[in-house]
Short mmCIF file of C-alpha atoms and ligand atoms in Angstrom, two decimals:
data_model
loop_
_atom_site.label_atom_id
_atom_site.label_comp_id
_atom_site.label_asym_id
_atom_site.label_seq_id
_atom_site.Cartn_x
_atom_site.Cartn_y
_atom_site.Cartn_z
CA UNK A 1 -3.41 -126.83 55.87
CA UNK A 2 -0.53 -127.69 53.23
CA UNK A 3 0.37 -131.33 54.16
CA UNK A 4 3.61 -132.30 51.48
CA UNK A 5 6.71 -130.06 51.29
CA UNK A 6 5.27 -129.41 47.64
CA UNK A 7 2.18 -127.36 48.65
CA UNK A 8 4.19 -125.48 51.42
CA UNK A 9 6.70 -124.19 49.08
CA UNK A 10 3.32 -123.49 46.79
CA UNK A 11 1.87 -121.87 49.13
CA UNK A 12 5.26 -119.50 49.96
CA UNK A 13 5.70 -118.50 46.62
CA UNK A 14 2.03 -117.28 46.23
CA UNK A 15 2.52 -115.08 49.36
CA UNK A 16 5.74 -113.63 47.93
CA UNK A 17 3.68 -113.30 44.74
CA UNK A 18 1.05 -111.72 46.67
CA UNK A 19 3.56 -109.56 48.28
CA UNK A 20 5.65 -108.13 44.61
CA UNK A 21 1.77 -107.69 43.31
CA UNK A 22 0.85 -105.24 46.49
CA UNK A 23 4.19 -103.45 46.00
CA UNK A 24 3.92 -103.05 42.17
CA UNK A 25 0.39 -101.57 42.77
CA UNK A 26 1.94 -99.46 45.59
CA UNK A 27 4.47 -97.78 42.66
CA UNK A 28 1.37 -97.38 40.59
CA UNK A 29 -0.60 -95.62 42.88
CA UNK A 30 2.84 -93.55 43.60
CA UNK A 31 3.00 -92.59 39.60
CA UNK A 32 -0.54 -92.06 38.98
CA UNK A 33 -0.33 -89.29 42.01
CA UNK A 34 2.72 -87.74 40.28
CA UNK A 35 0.85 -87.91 36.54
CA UNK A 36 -1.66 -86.04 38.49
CA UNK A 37 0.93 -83.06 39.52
CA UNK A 38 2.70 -83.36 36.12
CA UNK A 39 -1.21 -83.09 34.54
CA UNK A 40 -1.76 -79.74 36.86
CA UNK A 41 1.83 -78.04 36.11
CA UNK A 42 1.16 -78.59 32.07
CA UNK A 43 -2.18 -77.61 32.38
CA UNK A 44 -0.85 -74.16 34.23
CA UNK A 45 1.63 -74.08 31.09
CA UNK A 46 -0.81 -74.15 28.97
CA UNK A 47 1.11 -77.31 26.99
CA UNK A 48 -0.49 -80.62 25.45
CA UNK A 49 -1.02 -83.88 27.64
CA UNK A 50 0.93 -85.88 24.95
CA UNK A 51 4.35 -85.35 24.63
CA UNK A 52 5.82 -87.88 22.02
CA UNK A 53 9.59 -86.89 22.53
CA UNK A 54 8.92 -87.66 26.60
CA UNK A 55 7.37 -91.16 25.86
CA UNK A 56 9.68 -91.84 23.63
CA UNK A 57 12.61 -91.69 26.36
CA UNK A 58 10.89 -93.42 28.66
CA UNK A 59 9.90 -95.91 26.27
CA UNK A 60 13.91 -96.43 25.91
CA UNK A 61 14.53 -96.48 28.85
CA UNK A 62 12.04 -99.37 29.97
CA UNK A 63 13.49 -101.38 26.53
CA UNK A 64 16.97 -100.95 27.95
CA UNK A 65 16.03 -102.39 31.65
CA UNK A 66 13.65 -105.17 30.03
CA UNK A 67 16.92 -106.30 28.07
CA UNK A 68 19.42 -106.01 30.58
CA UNK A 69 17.25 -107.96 33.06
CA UNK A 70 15.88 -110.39 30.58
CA UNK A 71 12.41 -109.51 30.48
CA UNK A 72 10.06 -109.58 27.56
CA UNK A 73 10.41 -105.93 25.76
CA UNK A 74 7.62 -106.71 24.46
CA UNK A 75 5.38 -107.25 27.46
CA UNK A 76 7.24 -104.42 29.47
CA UNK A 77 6.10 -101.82 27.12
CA UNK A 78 2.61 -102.90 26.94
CA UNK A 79 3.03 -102.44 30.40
CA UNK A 80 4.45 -99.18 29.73
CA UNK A 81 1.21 -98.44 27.14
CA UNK A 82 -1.13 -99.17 29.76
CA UNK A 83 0.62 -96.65 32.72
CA UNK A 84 1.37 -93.94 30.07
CA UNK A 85 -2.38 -94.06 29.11
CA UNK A 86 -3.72 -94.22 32.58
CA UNK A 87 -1.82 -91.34 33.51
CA UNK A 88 -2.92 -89.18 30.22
CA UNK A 89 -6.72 -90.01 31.26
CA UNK A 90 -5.90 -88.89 34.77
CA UNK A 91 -3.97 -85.60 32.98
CA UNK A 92 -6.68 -85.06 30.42
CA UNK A 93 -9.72 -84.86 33.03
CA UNK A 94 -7.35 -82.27 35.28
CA UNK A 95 -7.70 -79.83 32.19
CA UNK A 96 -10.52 -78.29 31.06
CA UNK A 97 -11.95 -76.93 34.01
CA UNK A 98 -8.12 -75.23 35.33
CA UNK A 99 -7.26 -74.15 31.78
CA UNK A 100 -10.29 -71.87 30.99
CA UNK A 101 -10.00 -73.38 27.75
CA UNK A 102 -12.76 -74.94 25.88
CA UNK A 103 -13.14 -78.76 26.19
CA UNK A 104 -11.67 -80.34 23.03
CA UNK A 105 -15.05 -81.59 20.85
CA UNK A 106 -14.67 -83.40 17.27
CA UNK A 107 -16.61 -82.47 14.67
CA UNK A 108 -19.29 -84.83 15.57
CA UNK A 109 -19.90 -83.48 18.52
CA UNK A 110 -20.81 -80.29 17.00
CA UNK A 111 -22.72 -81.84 14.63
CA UNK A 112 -25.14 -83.07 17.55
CA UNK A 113 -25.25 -80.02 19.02
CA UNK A 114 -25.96 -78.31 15.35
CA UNK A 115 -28.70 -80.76 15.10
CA UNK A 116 -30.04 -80.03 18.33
CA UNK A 117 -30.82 -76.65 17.49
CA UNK A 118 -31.92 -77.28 14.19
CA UNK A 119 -34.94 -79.15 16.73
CA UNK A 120 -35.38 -75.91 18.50
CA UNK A 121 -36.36 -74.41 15.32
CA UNK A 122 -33.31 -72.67 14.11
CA UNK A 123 -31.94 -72.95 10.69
CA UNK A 124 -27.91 -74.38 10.17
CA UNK A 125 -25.55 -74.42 7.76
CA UNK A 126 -23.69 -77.49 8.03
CA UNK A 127 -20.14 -77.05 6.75
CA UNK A 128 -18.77 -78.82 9.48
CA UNK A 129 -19.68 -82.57 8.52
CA UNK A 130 -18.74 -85.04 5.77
CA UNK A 131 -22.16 -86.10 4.16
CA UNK A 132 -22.50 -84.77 0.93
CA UNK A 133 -25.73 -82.89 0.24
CA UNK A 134 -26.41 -84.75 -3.21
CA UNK A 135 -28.95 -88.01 -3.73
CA UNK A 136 -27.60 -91.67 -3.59
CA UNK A 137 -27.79 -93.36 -7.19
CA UNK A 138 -31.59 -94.13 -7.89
CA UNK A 139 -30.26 -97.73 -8.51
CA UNK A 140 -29.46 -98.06 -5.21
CA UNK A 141 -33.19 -97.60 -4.12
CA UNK A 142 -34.84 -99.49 -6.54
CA UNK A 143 -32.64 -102.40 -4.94
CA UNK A 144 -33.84 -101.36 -1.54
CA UNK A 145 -37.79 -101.59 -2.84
CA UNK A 146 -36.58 -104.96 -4.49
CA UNK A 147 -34.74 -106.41 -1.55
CA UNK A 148 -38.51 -106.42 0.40
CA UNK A 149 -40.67 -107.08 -2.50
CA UNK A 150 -38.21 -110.37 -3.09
CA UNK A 151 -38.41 -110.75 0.91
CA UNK A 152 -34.10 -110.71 0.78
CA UNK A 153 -34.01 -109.27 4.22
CA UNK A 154 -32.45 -112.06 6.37
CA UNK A 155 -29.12 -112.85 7.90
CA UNK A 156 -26.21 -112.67 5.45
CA UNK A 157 -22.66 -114.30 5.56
CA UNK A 158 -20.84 -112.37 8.27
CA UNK A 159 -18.65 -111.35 5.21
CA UNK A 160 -21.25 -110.37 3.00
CA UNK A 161 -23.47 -111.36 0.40
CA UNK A 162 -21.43 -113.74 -2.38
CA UNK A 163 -22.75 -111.12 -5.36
CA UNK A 164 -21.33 -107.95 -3.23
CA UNK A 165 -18.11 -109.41 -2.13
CA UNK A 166 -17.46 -110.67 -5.58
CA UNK A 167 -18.20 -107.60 -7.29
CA UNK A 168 -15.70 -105.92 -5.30
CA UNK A 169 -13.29 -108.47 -5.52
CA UNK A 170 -13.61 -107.94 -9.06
CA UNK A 171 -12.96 -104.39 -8.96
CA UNK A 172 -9.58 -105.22 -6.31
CA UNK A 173 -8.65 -107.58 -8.62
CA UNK A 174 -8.53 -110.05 -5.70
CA UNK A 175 -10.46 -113.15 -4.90
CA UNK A 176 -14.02 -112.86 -2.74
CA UNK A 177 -12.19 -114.35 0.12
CA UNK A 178 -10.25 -110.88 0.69
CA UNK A 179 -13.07 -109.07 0.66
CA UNK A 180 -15.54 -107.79 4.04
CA UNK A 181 -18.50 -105.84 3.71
CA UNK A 182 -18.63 -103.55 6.92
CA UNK A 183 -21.44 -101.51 8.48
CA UNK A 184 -19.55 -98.46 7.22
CA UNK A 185 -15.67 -97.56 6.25
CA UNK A 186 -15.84 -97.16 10.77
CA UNK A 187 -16.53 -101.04 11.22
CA UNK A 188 -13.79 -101.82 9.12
CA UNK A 189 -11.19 -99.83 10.39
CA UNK A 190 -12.67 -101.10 13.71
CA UNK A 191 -12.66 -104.65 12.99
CA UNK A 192 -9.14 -104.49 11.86
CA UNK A 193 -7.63 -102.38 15.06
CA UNK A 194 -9.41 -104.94 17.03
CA UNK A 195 -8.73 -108.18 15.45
CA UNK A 196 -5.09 -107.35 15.13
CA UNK A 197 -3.85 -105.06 17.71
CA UNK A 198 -3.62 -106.30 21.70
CA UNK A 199 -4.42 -104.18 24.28
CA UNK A 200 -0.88 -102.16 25.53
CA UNK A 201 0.59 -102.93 21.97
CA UNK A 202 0.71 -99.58 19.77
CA UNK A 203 -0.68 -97.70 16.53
CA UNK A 204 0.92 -94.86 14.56
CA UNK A 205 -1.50 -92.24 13.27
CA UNK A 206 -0.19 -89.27 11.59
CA UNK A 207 -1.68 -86.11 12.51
CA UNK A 208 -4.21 -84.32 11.89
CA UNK A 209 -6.18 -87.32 11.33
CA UNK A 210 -9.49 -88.59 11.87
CA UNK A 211 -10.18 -89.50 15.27
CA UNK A 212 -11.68 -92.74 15.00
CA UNK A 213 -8.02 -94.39 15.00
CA UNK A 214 -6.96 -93.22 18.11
CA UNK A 215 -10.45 -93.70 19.51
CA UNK A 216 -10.34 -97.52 18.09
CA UNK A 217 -7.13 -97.98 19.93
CA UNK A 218 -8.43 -96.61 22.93
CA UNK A 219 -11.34 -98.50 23.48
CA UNK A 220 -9.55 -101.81 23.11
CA UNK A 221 -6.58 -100.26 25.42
CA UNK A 222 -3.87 -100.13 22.93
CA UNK A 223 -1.71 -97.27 22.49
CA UNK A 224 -1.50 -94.36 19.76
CA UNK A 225 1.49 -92.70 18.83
CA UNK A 226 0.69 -89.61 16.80
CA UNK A 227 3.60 -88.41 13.96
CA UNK A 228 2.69 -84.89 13.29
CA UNK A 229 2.46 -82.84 9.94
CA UNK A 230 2.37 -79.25 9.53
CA UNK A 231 1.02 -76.98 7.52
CA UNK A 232 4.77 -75.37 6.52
CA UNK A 233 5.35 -78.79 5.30
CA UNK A 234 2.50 -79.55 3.17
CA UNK A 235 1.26 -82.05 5.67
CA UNK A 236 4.21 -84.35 4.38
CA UNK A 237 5.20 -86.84 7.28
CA UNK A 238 8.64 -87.05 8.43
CA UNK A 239 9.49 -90.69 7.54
CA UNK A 240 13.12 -90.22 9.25
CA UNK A 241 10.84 -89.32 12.96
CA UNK A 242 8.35 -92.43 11.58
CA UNK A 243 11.10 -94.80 11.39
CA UNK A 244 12.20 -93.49 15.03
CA UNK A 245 8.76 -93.84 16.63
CA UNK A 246 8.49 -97.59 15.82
CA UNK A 247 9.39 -100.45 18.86
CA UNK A 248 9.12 -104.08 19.34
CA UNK A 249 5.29 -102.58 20.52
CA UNK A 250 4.21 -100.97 17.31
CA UNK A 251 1.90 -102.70 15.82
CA UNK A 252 0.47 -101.36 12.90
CA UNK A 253 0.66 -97.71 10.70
CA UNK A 254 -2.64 -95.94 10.10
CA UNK A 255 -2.87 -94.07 6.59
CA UNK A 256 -5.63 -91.73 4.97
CA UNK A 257 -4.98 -90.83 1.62
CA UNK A 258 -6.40 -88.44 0.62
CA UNK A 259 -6.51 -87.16 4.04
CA UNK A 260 -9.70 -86.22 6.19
CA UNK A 261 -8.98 -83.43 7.30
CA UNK A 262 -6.38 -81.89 5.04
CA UNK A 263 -6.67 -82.98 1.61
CA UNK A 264 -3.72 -84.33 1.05
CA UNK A 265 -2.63 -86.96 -1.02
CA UNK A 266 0.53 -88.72 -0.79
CA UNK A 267 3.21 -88.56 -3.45
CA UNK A 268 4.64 -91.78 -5.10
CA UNK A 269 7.81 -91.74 -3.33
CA UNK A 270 6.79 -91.29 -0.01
CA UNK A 271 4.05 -93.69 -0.15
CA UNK A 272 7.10 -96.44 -1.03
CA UNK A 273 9.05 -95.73 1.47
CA UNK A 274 6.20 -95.87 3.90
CA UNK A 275 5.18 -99.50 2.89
CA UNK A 276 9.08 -100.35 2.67
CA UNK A 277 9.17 -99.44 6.46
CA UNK A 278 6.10 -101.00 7.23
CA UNK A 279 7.24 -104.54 5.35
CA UNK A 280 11.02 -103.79 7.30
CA UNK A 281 9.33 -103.87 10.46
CA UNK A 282 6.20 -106.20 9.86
CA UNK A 283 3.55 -103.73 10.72
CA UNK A 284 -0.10 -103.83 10.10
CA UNK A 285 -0.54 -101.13 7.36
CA UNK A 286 -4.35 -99.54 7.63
CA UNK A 287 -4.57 -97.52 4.52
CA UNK A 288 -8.18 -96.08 4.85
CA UNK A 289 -9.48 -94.95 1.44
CA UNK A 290 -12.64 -93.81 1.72
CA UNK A 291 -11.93 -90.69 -0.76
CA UNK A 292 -9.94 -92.80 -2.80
CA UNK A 293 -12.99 -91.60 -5.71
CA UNK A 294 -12.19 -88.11 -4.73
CA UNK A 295 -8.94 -87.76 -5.12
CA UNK A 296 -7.80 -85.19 -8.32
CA UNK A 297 -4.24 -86.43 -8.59
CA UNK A 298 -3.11 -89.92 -9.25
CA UNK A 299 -3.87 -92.16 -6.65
CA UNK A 300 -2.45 -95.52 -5.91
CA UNK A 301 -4.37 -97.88 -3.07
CA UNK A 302 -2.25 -99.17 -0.78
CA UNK A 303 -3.60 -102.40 -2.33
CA UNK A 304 -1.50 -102.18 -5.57
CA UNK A 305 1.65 -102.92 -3.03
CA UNK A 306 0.28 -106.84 -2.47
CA UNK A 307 1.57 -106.47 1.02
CA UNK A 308 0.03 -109.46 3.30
CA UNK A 309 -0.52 -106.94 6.25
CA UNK A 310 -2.07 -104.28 4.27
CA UNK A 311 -6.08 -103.63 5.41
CA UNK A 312 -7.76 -101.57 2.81
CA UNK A 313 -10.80 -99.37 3.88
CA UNK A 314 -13.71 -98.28 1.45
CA UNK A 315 -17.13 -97.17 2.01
CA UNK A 316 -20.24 -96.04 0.02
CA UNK A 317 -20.50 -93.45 2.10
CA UNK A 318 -18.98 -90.75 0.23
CA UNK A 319 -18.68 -91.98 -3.38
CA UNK A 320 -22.04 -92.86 -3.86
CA UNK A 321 -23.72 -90.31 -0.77
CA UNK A 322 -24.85 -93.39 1.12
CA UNK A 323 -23.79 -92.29 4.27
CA UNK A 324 -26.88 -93.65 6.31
CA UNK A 325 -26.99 -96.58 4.71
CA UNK A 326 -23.90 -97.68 6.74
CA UNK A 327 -21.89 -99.99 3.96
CA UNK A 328 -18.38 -99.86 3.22
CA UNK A 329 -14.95 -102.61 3.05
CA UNK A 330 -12.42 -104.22 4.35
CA UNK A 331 -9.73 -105.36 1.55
CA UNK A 332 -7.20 -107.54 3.07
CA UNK A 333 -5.52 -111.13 2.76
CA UNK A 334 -8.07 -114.23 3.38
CA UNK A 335 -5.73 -114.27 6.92
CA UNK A 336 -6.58 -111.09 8.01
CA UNK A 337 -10.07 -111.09 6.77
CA UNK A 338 -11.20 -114.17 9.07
CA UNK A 339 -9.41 -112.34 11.76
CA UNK A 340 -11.47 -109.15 11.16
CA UNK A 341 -14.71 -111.09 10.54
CA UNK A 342 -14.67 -112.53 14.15
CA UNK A 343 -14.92 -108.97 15.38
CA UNK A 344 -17.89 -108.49 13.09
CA UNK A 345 -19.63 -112.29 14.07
CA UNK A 346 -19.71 -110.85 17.49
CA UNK A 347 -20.71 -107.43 17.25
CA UNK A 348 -23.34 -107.23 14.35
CA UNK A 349 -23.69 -110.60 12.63
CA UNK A 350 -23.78 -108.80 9.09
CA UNK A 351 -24.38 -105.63 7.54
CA UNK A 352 -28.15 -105.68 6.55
CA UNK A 353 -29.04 -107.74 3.29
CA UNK A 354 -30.91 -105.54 1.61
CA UNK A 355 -28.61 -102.63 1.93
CA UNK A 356 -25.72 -105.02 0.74
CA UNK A 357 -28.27 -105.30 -2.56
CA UNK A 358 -28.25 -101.40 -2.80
CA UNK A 359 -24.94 -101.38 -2.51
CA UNK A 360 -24.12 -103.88 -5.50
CA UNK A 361 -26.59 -101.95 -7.57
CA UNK A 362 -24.65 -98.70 -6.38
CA UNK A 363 -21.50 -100.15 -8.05
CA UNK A 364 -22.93 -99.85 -11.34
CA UNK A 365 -23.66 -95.64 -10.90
CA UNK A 366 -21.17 -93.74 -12.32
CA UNK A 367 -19.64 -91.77 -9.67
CA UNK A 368 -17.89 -89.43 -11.72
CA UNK A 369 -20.76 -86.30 -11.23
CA UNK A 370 -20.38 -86.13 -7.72
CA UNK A 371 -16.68 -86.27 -7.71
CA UNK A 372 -16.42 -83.11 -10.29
CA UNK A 373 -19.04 -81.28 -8.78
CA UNK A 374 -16.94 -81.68 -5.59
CA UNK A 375 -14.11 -80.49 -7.19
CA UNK A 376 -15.75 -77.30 -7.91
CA UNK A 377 -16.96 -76.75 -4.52
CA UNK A 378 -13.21 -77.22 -2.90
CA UNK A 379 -12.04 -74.73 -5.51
CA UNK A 380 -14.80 -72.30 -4.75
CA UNK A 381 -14.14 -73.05 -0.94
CA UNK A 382 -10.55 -72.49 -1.17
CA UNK A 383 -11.42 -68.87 -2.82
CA UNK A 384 -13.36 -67.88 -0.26
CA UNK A 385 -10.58 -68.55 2.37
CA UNK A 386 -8.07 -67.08 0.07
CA UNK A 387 -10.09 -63.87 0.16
CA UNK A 388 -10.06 -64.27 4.75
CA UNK A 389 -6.49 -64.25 3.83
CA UNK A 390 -6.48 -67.88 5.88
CA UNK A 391 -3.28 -70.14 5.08
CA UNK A 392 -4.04 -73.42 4.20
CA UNK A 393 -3.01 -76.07 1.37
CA UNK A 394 -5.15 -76.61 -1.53
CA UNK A 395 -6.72 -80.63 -1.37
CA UNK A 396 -5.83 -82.59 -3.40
CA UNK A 397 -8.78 -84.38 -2.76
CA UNK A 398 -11.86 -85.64 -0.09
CA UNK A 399 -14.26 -83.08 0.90
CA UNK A 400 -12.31 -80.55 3.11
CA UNK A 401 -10.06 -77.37 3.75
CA UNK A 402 -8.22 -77.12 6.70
CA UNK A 403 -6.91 -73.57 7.38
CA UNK A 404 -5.27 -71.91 10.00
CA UNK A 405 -6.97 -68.85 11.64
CA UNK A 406 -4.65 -66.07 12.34
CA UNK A 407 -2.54 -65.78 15.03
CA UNK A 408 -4.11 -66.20 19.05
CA UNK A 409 -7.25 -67.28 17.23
CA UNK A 410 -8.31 -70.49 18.77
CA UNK A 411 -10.59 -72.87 17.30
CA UNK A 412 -13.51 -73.73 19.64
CA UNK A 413 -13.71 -69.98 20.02
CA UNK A 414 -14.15 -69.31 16.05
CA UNK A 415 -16.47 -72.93 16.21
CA UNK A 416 -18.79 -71.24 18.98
CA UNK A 417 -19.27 -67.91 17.56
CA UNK A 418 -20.46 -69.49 14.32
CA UNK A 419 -22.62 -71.86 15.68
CA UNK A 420 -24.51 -69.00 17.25
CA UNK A 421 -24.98 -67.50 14.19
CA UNK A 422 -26.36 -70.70 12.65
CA UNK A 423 -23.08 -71.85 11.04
CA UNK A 424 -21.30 -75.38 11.78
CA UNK A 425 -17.77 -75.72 11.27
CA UNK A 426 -15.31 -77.80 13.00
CA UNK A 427 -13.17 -77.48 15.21
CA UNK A 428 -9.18 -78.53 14.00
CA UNK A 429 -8.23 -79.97 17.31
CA UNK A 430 -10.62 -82.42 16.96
CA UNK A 431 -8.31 -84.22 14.58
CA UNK A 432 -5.54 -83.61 16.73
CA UNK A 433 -4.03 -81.69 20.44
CA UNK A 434 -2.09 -79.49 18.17
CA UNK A 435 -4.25 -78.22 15.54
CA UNK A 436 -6.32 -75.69 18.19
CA UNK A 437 -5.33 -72.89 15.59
CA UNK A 438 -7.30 -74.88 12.61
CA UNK A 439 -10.29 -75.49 11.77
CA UNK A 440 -12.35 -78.11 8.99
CA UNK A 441 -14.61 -76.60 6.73
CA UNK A 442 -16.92 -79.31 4.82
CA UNK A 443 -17.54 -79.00 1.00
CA UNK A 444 -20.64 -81.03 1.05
CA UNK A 445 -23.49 -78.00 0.34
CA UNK A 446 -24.11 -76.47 -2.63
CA UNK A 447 -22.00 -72.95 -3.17
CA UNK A 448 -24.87 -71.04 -2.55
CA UNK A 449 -25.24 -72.30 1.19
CA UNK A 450 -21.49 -72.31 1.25
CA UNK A 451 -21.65 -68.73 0.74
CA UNK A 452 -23.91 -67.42 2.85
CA UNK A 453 -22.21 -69.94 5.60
CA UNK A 454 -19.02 -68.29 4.44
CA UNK A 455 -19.77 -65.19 4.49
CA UNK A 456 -20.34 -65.17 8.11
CA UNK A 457 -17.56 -66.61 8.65
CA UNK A 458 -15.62 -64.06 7.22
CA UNK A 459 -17.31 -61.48 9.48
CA UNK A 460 -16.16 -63.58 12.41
CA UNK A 461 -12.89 -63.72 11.16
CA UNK A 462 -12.15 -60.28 10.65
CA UNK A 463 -13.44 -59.58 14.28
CA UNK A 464 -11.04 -61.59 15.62
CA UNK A 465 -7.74 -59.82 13.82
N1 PMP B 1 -12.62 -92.75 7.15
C1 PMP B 1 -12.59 -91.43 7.09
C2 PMP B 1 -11.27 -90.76 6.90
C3 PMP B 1 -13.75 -90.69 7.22
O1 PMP B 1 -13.70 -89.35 7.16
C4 PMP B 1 -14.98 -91.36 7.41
C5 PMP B 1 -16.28 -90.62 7.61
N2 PMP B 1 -16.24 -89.37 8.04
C6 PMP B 1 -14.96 -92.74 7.45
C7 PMP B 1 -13.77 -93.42 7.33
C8 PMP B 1 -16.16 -93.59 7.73
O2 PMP B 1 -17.18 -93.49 6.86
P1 PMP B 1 -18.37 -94.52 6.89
O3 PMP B 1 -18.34 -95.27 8.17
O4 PMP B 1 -19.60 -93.71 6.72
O5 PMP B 1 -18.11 -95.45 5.72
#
């Protein structure tokens, strides 16, 4: 029993407390059952679970109340993150079955199921994955047979091995503490949503991107606002509707130049400007790079800006065809890179030593074969779609074309068709709710698989017209 006047009032406040918290989930409960209605009338409509312009006024809206009432903004719209993606969930599980459309899948989900059947026996062309087809430098494995002959297979630095980090340093121009060698490009741009994004506070991707970003913010319960590009406008963002999207709850700007899965590369100007309204605004710029090497007009990292919240991402992956040897970088200021290294402490202590050795002997291949030879196969790609009469815009580098089918040709139906026939693709909407009318074709087999994968793809194609 409260004795002193003290612990009664105590104990009255925490009952009113008690009280506000039953109500507040009360109006949640009432919302969530309206998302559900809102998520069965759009799915009848046939229209996308995200709709920026309607977030956006709410999003107003709840910065207008917070001020005139003296709340946080801040913490009112990572309130406002965590209903608006509660409700999408609730929205996005409502759809596939009422829609009759095919669940969305990325293209790693098809990969799966293409390797699946490749267990049952069949045979697959794999045009819908980025793992090029050609050998890792030999260097590379004589420093893997090294590494265990020397017994260097042991718990590294969370950041690395010194030798590693430094070399890369060297090649940033920046000193070793900026550096973080990452199980892969993923870890990185992991580590970095992780370490410096709270759940409720947002991300910007631009669109179509990779899905890893949005997935990334998801799983930590931030929030991902998506600027879309088209295909009419080169897959240029609009920097005007960038500059519009950003709140006291953006956090940070995610960038992939050149682009998986477009191609494109960013000119000059607009790269400025986006690093100018990143600085303005004090956002987290993630500029993942991992085609940087592939890129066939100039390219300038993110890096050259020396902006203290800039997070560069490499990888071996693609340069050097080390995919499954799971090594890539985090480039950032010593700050940042302490931040991001807790995230790695915890969740894999260090990328394995001796495929941090392969990796420093990788840096001393010349990459310059692979990234020619992949040249040639975009250009050869981007005939072949030329001749299904497909619109898309020639890369200006990575490893992919994105074209548009023809009109009421939908993605997953294209993606099925071929799989049957022992062709991967994938699917566009996997980098993105609007891009159901696109899909990703992979340059990483040699033209004469390309072909034959091609090939039936054009017989598909011209069914559907
Ligand atoms: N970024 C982009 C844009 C990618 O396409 C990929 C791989 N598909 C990665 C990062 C990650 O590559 P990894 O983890 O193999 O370094």
């Amino acid at each position: 029993m409260p004795s002193s006047q003290g612990e009664k009032d105590l104990e009255a406040l925490r009952g009113q407390i008690r009280a506000v918290t039953s109500d507040i989930l009360k109006k949640v409960q009432e919302r969530m059952v309206l998302a559900e209605q809102v998520g069965e009338v759009k799915s009848r409509l046939g229209i996308d679970v995200k709709d920026e312009k309607v977030e956006q006024e709410i999003r107003q809206m709840v910065i207008k109340q917070a001020g005139e009432t003296g709340m946080s903004i801040e913490f009112a719209l990572r309130l406002l993150n965590v209903l608006l993606s509660e409700s999408e969930a609730v929205q996005e599980q409502k759809r596939p079955q009422q829609n009759n459309k095919a669940p969305r899948q990325t293209h790693l989900g098809i990969f799966q199921k293409a390797k699946q059947l490749e267990a049952s026996g069949r045979r697959i062309i794999h045009l819908e994955v980025g793992e090029p087809d050609y050998p890792a430098p030999a260097q590379a494995g004589s420093a893997l047979a090294e590494s265990f002959a020397q017994k260097k297979y042991h718990y590294t630095d969370t950041r690395g091995i010194p030798q590693l980090r430094e070399a890369i340093a060297k090649k940033n121009r920046v000193g070793e503490e900026r550096v973080m060698v990452t199980p892969g490009g993923r870890f990185a741009v992991f580590a970095a949503i992780a370490s410096l994004v709270r759940p409720g506070e947002e991300i910007i991707a631009i669109e179509p991107a990779w899905p890893a970003y949005r997935e990334c913010a998801d799983f930590i319960g931030a929030r991902t606002k998506v600027l879309k590009t088209t295909l009419e406008s080169g897959w240029t963002p609009d920097l005007k509707e960038l500059e519009s999207m950003i709140t006291s709850g953006t956090k940070m700007i995610a960038l992939n130049y050149p682009n998986n899965p477009t191609g494109k590369v960013l000119d000059k100007k607009t790269m400025d400007r986006i690093v100018a309204l990143a600085k303005g605004h004090g956002l987290y710029l993630l500029s993942d790079e991992v085609y940087s090497d592939y890129s066939f007009k100039p390219f300038e990292s993110v890096h050259a800006y020396g902006y203290d919240k800039g997070v560069i991402v490499s990888s071996f992956s693609k340069t050097y065809a080390m995919t499954g040897f799971r090594v890539g970088y985090a480039v950032a200021s010593a700050d940042l890179i302490k931040k991001m290294a807790k995230v790695q402490a915890v969740g894999v202590t260090s990328v394995a030593e001796p495929v941090q050795l392969a990796a420093l002997a990788a840096l001393g291949a010349d990459p310059s074969r692979n990234v020619e030879l992949m040249k040639r196969r975009l250009r050869f790609l981007s005939g072949k779609l030329k001749e299904m009469s497909l619109r898309f815009v020639e890369p200006d580098g990575a490893m992919y074309v994105y074209p548009e089918l023809h009109s009421g040709g939908e993605d997953m139906q294209l993606v099925e068709r071929l799989l049957e026939r022992g062709v991967a693709i994938a699917p566009g909407s996997g980098f993105g709710d609007s891009y159901r009318r696109f899909v990703r074709i992979s340059a990483c087999r040699n033209e004469k698989e390309m072909e034959k994968g091609l090939a039936i793809m054009a017989d598909e194609v011209r069914k559907a017209r």
